[in-house]
Tab-separated table of C-alpha atoms in Angstrom:
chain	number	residue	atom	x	y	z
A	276	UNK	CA	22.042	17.197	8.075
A	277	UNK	CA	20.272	13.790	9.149
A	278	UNK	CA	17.050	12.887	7.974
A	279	UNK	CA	14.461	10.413	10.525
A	280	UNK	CA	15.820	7.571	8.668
A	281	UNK	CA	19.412	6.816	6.740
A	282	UNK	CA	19.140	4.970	3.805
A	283	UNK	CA	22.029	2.451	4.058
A	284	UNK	CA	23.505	0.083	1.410
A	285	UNK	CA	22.167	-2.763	2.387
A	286	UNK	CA	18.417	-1.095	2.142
A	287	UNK	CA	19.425	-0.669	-1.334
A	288	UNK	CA	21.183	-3.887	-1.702
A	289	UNK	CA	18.702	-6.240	-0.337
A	290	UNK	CA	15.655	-4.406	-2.118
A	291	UNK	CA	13.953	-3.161	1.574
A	292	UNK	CA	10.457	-2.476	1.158
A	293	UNK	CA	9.736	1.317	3.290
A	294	UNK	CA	6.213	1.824	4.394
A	295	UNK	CA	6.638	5.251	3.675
A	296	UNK	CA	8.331	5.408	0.235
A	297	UNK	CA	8.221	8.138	-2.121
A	298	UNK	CA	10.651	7.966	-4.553
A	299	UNK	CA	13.146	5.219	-5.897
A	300	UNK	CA	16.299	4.700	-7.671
A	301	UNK	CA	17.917	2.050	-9.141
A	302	UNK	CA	21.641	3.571	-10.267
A	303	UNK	CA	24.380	0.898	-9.426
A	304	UNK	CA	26.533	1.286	-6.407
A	305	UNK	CA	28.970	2.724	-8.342
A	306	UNK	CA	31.624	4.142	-6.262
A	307	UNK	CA	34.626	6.286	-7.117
A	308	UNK	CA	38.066	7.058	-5.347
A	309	UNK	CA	38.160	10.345	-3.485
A	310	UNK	CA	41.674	11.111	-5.432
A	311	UNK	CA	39.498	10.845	-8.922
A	312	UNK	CA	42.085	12.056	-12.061
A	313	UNK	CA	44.483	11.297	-9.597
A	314	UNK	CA	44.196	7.744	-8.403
A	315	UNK	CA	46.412	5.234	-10.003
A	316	UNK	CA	44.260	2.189	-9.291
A	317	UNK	CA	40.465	1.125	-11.107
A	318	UNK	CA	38.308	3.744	-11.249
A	319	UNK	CA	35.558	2.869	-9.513
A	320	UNK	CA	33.704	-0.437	-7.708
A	321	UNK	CA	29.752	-1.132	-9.433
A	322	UNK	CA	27.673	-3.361	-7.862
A	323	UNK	CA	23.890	-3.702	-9.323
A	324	UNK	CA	21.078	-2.998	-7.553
A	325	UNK	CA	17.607	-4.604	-7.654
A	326	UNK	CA	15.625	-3.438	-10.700
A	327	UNK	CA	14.157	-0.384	-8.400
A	328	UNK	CA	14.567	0.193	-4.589
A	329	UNK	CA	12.576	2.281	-2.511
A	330	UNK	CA	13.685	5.964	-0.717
A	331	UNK	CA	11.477	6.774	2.039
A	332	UNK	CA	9.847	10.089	2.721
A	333	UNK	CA	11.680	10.123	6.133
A	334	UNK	CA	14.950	10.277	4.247
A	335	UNK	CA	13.790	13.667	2.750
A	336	UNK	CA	13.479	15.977	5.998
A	337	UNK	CA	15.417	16.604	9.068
A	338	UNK	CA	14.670	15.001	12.107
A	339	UNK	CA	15.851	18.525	14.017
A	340	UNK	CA	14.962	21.400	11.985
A	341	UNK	CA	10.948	21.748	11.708
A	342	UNK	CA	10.768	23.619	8.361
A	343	UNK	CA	13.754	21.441	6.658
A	344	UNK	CA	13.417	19.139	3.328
A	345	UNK	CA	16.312	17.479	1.532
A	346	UNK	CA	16.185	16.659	-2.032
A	347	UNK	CA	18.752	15.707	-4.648
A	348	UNK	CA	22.355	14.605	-2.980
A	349	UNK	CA	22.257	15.873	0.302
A	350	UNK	CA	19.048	13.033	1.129
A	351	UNK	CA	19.700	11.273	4.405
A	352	UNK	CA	22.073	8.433	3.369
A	353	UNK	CA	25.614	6.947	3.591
A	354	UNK	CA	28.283	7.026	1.698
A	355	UNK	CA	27.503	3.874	0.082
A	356	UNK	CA	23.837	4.246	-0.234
A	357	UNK	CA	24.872	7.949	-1.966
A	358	UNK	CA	26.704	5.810	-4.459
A	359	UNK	CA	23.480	5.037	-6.270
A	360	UNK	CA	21.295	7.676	-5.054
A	361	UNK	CA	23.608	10.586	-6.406
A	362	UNK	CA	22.540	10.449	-10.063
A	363	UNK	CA	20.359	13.341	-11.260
A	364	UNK	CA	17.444	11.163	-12.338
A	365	UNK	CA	17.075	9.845	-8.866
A	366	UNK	CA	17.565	13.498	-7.754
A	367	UNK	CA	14.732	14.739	-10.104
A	368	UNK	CA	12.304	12.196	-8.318
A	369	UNK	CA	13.359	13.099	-4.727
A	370	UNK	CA	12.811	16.594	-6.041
A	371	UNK	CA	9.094	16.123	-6.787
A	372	UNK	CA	8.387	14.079	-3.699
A	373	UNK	CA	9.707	16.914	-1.616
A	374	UNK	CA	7.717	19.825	-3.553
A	375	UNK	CA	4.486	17.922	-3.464
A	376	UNK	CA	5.087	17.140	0.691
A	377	UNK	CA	6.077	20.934	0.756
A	378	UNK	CA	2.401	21.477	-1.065
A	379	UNK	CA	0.653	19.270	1.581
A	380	UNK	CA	2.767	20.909	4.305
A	381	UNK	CA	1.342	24.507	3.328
A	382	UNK	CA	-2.016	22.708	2.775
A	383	UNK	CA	-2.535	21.932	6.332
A	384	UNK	CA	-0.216	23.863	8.121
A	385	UNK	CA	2.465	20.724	9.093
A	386	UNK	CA	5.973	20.509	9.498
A	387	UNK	CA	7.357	17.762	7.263
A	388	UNK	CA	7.603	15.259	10.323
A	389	UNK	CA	3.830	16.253	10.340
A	390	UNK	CA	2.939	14.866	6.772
A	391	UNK	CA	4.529	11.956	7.536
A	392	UNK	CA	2.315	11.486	10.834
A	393	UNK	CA	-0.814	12.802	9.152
A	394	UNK	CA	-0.923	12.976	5.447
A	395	UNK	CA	1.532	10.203	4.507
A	396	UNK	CA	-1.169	8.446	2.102
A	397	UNK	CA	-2.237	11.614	0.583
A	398	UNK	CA	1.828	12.392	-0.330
A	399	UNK	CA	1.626	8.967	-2.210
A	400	UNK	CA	-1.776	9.260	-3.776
A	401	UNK	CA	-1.082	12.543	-4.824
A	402	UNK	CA	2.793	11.409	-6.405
A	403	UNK	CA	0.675	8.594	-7.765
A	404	UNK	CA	-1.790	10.451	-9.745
A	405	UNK	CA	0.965	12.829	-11.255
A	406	UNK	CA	2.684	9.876	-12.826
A	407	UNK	CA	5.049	9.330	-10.664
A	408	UNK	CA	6.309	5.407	-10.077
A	409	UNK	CA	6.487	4.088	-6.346
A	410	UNK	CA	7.729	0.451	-6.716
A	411	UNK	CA	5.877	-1.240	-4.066
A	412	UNK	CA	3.046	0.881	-3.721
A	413	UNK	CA	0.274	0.268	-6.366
A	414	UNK	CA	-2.207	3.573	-6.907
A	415	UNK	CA	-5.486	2.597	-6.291
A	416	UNK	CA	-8.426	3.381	-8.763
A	417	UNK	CA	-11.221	5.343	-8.048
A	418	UNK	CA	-14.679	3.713	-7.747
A	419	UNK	CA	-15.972	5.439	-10.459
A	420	UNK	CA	-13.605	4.054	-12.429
A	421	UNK	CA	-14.007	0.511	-11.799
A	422	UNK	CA	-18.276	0.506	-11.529
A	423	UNK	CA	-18.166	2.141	-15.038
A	424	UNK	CA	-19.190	0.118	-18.147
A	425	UNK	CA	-16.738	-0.281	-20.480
A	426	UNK	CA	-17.034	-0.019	-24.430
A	427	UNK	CA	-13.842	-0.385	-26.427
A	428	UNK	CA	-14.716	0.181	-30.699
A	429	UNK	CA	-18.163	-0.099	-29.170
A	430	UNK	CA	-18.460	-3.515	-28.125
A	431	UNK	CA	-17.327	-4.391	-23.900
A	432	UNK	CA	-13.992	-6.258	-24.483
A	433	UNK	CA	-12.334	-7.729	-20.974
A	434	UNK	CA	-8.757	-7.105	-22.406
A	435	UNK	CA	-9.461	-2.989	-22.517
A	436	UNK	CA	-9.304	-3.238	-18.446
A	437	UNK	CA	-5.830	-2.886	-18.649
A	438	UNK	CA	-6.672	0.964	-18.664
A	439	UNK	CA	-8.224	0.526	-15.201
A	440	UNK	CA	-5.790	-2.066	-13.156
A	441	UNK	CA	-3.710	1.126	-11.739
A	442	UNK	CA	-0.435	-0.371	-13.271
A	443	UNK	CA	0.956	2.950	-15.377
A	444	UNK	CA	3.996	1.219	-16.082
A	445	UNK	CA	3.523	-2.674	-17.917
A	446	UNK	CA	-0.308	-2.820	-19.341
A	447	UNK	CA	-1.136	-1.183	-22.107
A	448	UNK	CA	-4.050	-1.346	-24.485
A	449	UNK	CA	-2.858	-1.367	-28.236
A	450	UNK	CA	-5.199	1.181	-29.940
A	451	UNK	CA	-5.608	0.984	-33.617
A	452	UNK	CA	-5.799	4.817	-35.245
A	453	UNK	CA	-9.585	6.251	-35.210
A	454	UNK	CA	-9.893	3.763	-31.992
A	455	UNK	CA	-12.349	4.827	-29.597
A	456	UNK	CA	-12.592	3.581	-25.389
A	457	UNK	CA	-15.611	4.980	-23.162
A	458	UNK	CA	-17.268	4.575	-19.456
A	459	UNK	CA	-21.026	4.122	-19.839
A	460	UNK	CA	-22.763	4.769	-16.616
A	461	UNK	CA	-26.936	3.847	-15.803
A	462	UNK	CA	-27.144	7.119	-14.721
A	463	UNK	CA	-25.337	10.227	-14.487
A	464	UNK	CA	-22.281	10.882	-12.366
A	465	UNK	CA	-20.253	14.037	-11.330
A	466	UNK	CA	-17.131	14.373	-12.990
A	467	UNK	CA	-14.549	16.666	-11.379
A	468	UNK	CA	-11.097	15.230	-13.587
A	469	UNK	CA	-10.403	12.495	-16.516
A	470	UNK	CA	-6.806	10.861	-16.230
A	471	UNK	CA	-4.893	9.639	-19.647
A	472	UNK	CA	-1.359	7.901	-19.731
A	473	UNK	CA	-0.045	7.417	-22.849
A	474	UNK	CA	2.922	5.162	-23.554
A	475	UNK	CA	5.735	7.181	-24.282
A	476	UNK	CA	8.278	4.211	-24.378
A	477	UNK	CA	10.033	5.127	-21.717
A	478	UNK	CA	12.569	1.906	-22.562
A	479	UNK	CA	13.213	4.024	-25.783
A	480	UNK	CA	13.256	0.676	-28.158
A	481	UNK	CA	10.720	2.285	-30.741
A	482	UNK	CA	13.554	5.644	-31.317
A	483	UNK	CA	16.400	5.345	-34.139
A	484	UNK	CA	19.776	4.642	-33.503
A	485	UNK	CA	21.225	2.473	-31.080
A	486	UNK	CA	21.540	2.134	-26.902
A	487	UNK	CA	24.060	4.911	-26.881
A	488	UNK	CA	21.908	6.925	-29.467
A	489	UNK	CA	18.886	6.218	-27.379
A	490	UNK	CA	19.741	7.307	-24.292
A	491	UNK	CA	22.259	10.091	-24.176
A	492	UNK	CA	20.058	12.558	-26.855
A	493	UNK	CA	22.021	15.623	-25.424
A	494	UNK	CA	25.181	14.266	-25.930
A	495	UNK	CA	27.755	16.887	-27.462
A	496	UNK	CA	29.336	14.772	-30.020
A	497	UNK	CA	26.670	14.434	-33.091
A	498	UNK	CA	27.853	13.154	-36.082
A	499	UNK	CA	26.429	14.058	-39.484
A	500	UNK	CA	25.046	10.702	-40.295
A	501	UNK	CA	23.383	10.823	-36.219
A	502	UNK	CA	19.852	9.877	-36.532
A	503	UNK	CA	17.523	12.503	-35.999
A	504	UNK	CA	15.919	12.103	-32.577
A	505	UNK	CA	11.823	12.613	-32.562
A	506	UNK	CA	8.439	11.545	-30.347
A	507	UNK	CA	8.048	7.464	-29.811
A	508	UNK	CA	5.861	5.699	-32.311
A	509	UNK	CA	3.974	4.413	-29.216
A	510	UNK	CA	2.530	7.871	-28.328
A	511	UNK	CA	-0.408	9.413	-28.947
A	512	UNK	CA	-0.334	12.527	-31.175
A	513	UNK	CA	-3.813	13.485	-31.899
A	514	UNK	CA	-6.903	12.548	-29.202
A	515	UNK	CA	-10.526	13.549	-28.744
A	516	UNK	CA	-12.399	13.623	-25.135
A	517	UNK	CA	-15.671	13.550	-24.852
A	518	UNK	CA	-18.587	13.328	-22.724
A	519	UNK	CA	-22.320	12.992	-22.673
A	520	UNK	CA	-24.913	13.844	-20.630
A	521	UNK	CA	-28.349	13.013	-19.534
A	522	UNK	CA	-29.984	13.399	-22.806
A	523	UNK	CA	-26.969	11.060	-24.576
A	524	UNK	CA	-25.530	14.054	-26.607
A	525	UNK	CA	-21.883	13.786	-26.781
A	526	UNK	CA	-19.838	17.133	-25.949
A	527	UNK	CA	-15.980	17.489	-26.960
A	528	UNK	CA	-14.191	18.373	-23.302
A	529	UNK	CA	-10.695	18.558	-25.391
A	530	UNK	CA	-9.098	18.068	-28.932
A	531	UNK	CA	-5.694	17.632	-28.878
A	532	UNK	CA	-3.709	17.807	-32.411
A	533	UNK	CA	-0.046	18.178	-31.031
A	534	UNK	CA	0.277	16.048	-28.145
A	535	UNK	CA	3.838	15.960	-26.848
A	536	UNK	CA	2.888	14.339	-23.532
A	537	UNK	CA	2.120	11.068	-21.379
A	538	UNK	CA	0.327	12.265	-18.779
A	539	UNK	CA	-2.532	14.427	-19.432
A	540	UNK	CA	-4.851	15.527	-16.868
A	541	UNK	CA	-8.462	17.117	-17.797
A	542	UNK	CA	-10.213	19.000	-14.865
A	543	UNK	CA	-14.273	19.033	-15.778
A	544	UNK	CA	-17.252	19.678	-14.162
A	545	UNK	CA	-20.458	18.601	-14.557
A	546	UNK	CA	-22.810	15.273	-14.318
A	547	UNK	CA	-22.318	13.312	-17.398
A	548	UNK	CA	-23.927	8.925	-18.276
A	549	UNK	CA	-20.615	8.578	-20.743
A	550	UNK	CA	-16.995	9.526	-20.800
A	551	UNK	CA	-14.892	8.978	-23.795
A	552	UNK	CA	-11.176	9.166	-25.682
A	553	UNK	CA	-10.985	8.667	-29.749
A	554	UNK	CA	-7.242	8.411	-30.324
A	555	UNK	CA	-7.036	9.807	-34.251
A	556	UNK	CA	-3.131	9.960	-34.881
A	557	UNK	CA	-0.271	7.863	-33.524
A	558	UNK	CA	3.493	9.605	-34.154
A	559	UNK	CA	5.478	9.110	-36.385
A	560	UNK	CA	3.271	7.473	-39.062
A	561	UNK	CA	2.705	4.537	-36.484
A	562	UNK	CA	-0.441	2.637	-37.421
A	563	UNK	CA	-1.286	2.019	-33.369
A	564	UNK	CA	-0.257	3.434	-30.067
A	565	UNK	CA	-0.669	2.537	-26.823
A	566	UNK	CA	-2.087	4.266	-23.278
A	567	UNK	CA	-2.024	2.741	-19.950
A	568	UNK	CA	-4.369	4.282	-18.398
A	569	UNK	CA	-7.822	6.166	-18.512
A	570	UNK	CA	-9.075	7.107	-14.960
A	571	UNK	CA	-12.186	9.109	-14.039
A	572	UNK	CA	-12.648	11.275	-10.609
């Protein structure tokens, strides 16, 4: 199977920047001997790759079978490029890039090749808004978003626009427990869907234990004195969402007491002059916690 384009190890080496990318890795080119157990000499060759590199959508589908999407090892790429691009993580975000251009397929009744003529920006917008992290394409906030007024503790504070700058990834707003952000508008606006990201450290430096701890939780060897694994400090655990309308009277649109999750996406209807989040409880006894974004549509 060949995809339009083969993602080659220099693409990954030299950081290439893909018009159309929709998913990205950033595993070393870490390359083993065929003769594995077997092979005498070192086991393998790592070479470190930029921070993140970019995996087009034209890697993902075959350039002679209409109805045909790769995902996970069998992408379009050579052996070298494969030697990053074979982890599972990397996998996992090919994975979703593929479903949601299999969505948008169905959607408008296209063969792959045809969402990447057609609906190419509406495959990235869409990864976008579900969290996902394209390193050289920024998601773009909606206008609603950015004409709002906005209140953070009640008072307009420049810093809070961090929630609003489309970066899900390195701004966050520090929220204090009880804290409370809201869009103000003159007059009142339809509402179809509210946006939160919450940090959920994905760098894992808030969890006990150390690096190894950190990152392999499903490892098989626990010891008895293992630290017990639980949610990042930085998250969110208990929120409010609210809105008002014409007449100022606030409505609750969700209470969450259990959140387990950084994205959370709230579909409403209705014409409402405020929209607002009260973040009550932080994890793990933390006395703040942190979201990234807050987006209106």
């Amino acid at each position: 199977m060949c995809g339009e384009y083969t993602v080659t190890q220099p693409d990954i080496s030299d950081g290439k920047v893909l018009e159309d990318e929709v998913a990205y890795g950033g595993w070393p080119l870490d390359d083993h001997d065929p003769a594995g157990f077997y092979y005498d000499g070192h086991p393998n060759t790592s070479y470190k790759t930029p921070d993140t590199y970019a995996i087009p959508y034209r890697a993902l589908y075959s350039n002679n079978i209409d109805n045909l999407l790769f995902a996970g090892r069998n992408i379009s790429v050579t052996h070298g490029a494969l030697s990053s691009s074979r982890v599972m993580a990397t996998c996992a975000v090919c994975g979703q890039a593929v479903g949601t251009a299999a969505a948008i397929a169905e959607k408008y009744g296209e063969t792959p090749h045809g969402v990447y003529l057609n609906h190419l920006d509406e495959l990235q917008k869409t990864l976008l808004w579900n969290d996902c992290y394209l390193p050289h394409c920024p998601r773009k906030v909606s206008e609603k978003t950015k004409s709002a007024e906005l209140y953070f503790n009640g008072e307009k504070c420049k810093e809070a626009d961090v929630v609003r700058d489309g970066n899900d990834r390195e701004n966050a707003l520090e929220f204090p427990c009880g804290g409370e952000l809201e869009y103000r508008f003159d007059t009142p606006q339809k509402i179809e869907e509210i946006r939160l990201v919450f940090d959920s450290d994905l760098d894992r430096e808030t969890l006990p234990g150390d690096g190894c701890e950190r990152t392999h939780m499903t490892r098989c060897n626990l010891l008895p004195d293992s630290p017990v694994m639980r949610l990042p400090s930085t998250l969110c655990k208990s929120f409010t969402v609210y809105a008002a309308g014409a007449d100022g009277e606030k409505i609750t649109i969700l209470r969450e007491n259990e959140n387990a999750k950084r994205l959370v996406k709230i579909k409403i209807h209705g014409e409402f002059t405020a929209v607002g989040i009260k973040m009550n409880e932080a994890n793990s006894g933390g006395e703040t916690m942190r979201i990234f974004s807050f987006d209106i549509n």
